[in-house]
Amino acid sequence: MRKTQWFDFRNFFHKSPSNPSTKPRPLIAYSFVPFSPVAMLDPTILTIGGIVLGIAIIERVLERWGVIDLVDQFAKVMRFILPVTFYSALIYFFATFMF
């Protein structure tokens, strides 16, 4: 037969442990900023931005030259292309960016 060991209830629960039963875990800290601004230097994003900027500069040059009818055509096209380009580039950026 095994010997039974008895503990006093108060001594058992109020006794401070000599060594901690759990080891402290290292603290893992995460950044609240999920991406770096350097990530926006993606060649595709820069190319799309350069094309849009180039078309806007061409539009201003044509306006200075007095070719208003061609500028109006550019404005009609750009009214559709600019929002589509912006949202497409935004979707592309978040789809290809590694978090």
PDB file of C-alpha atoms in Angstrom:
ATOM      1  CA  MET A   1       0.000   0.000   0.000  1.00  0.00           C
ATOM      2  CA  ARG A   2       1.090   3.508  -0.725  1.00  0.00           C
ATOM      3  CA  LYS A   3       1.499   6.042   1.982  1.00  0.00           C
ATOM      4  CA  THR A   4      -1.011   8.918   1.815  1.00  0.00           C
ATOM      5  CA  GLN A   5       0.296  12.395   2.441  1.00  0.00           C
ATOM      6  CA  TRP A   6      -1.957  14.931   4.152  1.00  0.00           C
ATOM      7  CA  PHE A   7      -1.881  18.694   3.594  1.00  0.00           C
ATOM      8  CA  ASP A   8      -3.441  21.382   5.668  1.00  0.00           C
ATOM      9  CA  PHE A   9      -5.799  23.383   3.437  1.00  0.00           C
ATOM     10  CA  ARG A  10      -4.654  26.839   4.648  1.00  0.00           C
ATOM     11  CA  ASN A  11      -0.971  26.044   4.356  1.00  0.00           C
ATOM     12  CA  PHE A  12      -1.443  24.530   0.933  1.00  0.00           C
ATOM     13  CA  PHE A  13      -3.178  27.552  -0.613  1.00  0.00           C
ATOM     14  CA  HIS A  14      -1.317  30.336   1.175  1.00  0.00           C
ATOM     15  CA  LYS A  15       2.134  28.939   0.634  1.00  0.00           C
ATOM     16  CA  SER A  16       4.152  31.027  -1.829  1.00  0.00           C
ATOM     17  CA  PRO A  17       5.759  28.934  -4.540  1.00  0.00           C
ATOM     18  CA  SER A  18       9.522  28.687  -4.331  1.00  0.00           C
ATOM     19  CA  ASN A  19       9.951  28.661  -8.107  1.00  0.00           C
ATOM     20  CA  PRO A  20       7.439  29.975 -10.646  1.00  0.00           C
ATOM     21  CA  SER A  21       5.549  27.267 -12.469  1.00  0.00           C
ATOM     22  CA  THR A  22       5.425  29.200 -15.753  1.00  0.00           C
ATOM     23  CA  LYS A  23       8.323  30.765 -17.562  1.00  0.00           C
ATOM     24  CA  PRO A  24       7.891  34.364 -18.681  1.00  0.00           C
ATOM     25  CA  ARG A  25       7.233  34.611 -22.400  1.00  0.00           C
ATOM     26  CA  PRO A  26       9.061  37.128 -24.566  1.00  0.00           C
ATOM     27  CA  LEU A  27       6.904  40.075 -25.566  1.00  0.00           C
ATOM     28  CA  ILE A  28       6.105  40.166 -29.283  1.00  0.00           C
ATOM     29  CA  ALA A  29       5.281  43.702 -30.388  1.00  0.00           C
ATOM     30  CA  TYR A  30       3.532  44.486 -33.653  1.00  0.00           C
ATOM     31  CA  SER A  31       3.538  47.763 -35.522  1.00  0.00           C
ATOM     32  CA  PHE A  32       0.278  49.607 -36.066  1.00  0.00           C
ATOM     33  CA  VAL A  33       1.543  50.805 -39.469  1.00  0.00           C
ATOM     34  CA  PRO A  34       1.183  47.740 -41.709  1.00  0.00           C
ATOM     35  CA  PHE A  35       3.179  49.004 -44.673  1.00  0.00           C
ATOM     36  CA  SER A  36       6.081  51.223 -45.504  1.00  0.00           C
ATOM     37  CA  PRO A  37       5.750  54.253 -47.808  1.00  0.00           C
ATOM     38  CA  VAL A  38       8.739  52.892 -49.740  1.00  0.00           C
ATOM     39  CA  ALA A  39       6.444  50.109 -50.966  1.00  0.00           C
ATOM     40  CA  MET A  40       4.660  52.660 -53.156  1.00  0.00           C
ATOM     41  CA  LEU A  41       7.751  52.863 -55.362  1.00  0.00           C
ATOM     42  CA  ASP A  42       6.454  49.841 -57.256  1.00  0.00           C
ATOM     43  CA  PRO A  43       7.358  50.191 -60.977  1.00  0.00           C
ATOM     44  CA  THR A  44       3.792  49.454 -62.101  1.00  0.00           C
ATOM     45  CA  ILE A  45       2.330  52.154 -59.867  1.00  0.00           C
ATOM     46  CA  LEU A  46       4.995  54.628 -60.993  1.00  0.00           C
ATOM     47  CA  THR A  47       4.330  53.819 -64.672  1.00  0.00           C
ATOM     48  CA  ILE A  48       0.583  54.308 -64.333  1.00  0.00           C
ATOM     49  CA  GLY A  49       1.131  57.578 -62.446  1.00  0.00           C
ATOM     50  CA  GLY A  50       3.619  58.767 -65.076  1.00  0.00           C
ATOM     51  CA  ILE A  51       1.195  58.058 -67.918  1.00  0.00           C
ATOM     52  CA  VAL A  52      -1.622  59.940 -66.193  1.00  0.00           C
ATOM     53  CA  LEU A  53       0.700  62.844 -65.388  1.00  0.00           C
ATOM     54  CA  GLY A  54       1.952  62.896 -68.982  1.00  0.00           C
ATOM     55  CA  ILE A  55      -1.592  63.069 -70.352  1.00  0.00           C
ATOM     56  CA  ALA A  56      -2.402  65.938 -67.986  1.00  0.00           C
ATOM     57  CA  ILE A  57       0.706  67.844 -69.131  1.00  0.00           C
ATOM     58  CA  ILE A  58      -0.197  67.244 -72.796  1.00  0.00           C
ATOM     59  CA  GLU A  59      -3.681  68.569 -72.070  1.00  0.00           C
ATOM     60  CA  ARG A  60      -2.250  71.772 -70.545  1.00  0.00           C
ATOM     61  CA  VAL A  61       0.149  72.272 -73.476  1.00  0.00           C
ATOM     62  CA  LEU A  62      -2.694  71.864 -75.984  1.00  0.00           C
ATOM     63  CA  GLU A  63      -4.739  74.375 -73.970  1.00  0.00           C
ATOM     64  CA  ARG A  64      -1.903  76.933 -74.201  1.00  0.00           C
ATOM     65  CA  TRP A  65      -1.618  76.361 -77.940  1.00  0.00           C
ATOM     66  CA  GLY A  66      -5.310  77.196 -78.287  1.00  0.00           C
ATOM     67  CA  VAL A  67      -6.564  73.811 -79.508  1.00  0.00           C
ATOM     68  CA  ILE A  68      -9.636  73.918 -77.296  1.00  0.00           C
ATOM     69  CA  ASP A  69     -11.681  71.293 -79.167  1.00  0.00           C
ATOM     70  CA  LEU A  70      -8.914  68.715 -78.691  1.00  0.00           C
ATOM     71  CA  VAL A  71      -8.600  69.702 -75.015  1.00  0.00           C
ATOM     72  CA  ASP A  72     -12.337  69.111 -74.585  1.00  0.00           C
ATOM     73  CA  GLN A  73     -11.960  65.632 -76.068  1.00  0.00           C
ATOM     74  CA  PHE A  74      -9.076  64.926 -73.678  1.00  0.00           C
ATOM     75  CA  ALA A  75     -11.172  66.178 -70.752  1.00  0.00           C
ATOM     76  CA  LYS A  76     -14.075  63.877 -71.669  1.00  0.00           C
ATOM     77  CA  VAL A  77     -11.782  60.865 -71.897  1.00  0.00           C
ATOM     78  CA  MET A  78      -9.873  61.737 -68.725  1.00  0.00           C
ATOM     79  CA  ARG A  79     -13.111  62.154 -66.771  1.00  0.00           C
ATOM     80  CA  PHE A  80     -13.596  58.415 -67.208  1.00  0.00           C
ATOM     81  CA  ILE A  81      -9.977  57.219 -67.254  1.00  0.00           C
ATOM     82  CA  LEU A  82      -8.695  58.975 -64.113  1.00  0.00           C
ATOM     83  CA  PRO A  83     -11.070  57.330 -61.583  1.00  0.00           C
ATOM     84  CA  VAL A  84     -10.740  53.924 -63.267  1.00  0.00           C
ATOM     85  CA  THR A  85      -6.935  54.210 -63.238  1.00  0.00           C
ATOM     86  CA  PHE A  86      -6.857  55.338 -59.619  1.00  0.00           C
ATOM     87  CA  TYR A  87      -9.046  52.528 -58.307  1.00  0.00           C
ATOM     88  CA  SER A  88      -7.306  49.929 -60.470  1.00  0.00           C
ATOM     89  CA  ALA A  89      -3.901  51.016 -59.163  1.00  0.00           C
ATOM     90  CA  LEU A  90      -5.231  50.961 -55.600  1.00  0.00           C
ATOM     91  CA  ILE A  91      -6.606  47.432 -56.015  1.00  0.00           C
ATOM     92  CA  TYR A  92      -3.354  46.321 -57.667  1.00  0.00           C
ATOM     93  CA  PHE A  93      -1.290  47.822 -54.845  1.00  0.00           C
ATOM     94  CA  PHE A  94      -3.204  46.044 -52.087  1.00  0.00           C
ATOM     95  CA  ALA A  95      -3.464  42.784 -54.064  1.00  0.00           C
ATOM     96  CA  THR A  96       0.276  42.512 -54.684  1.00  0.00           C
ATOM     97  CA  PHE A  97       1.570  44.009 -51.431  1.00  0.00           C
ATOM     98  CA  MET A  98       2.928  41.524 -48.883  1.00  0.00           C
ATOM     99  CA  PHE A  99       1.784  42.367 -45.369  1.00  0.00           C
TER     100      PHE A  99
END
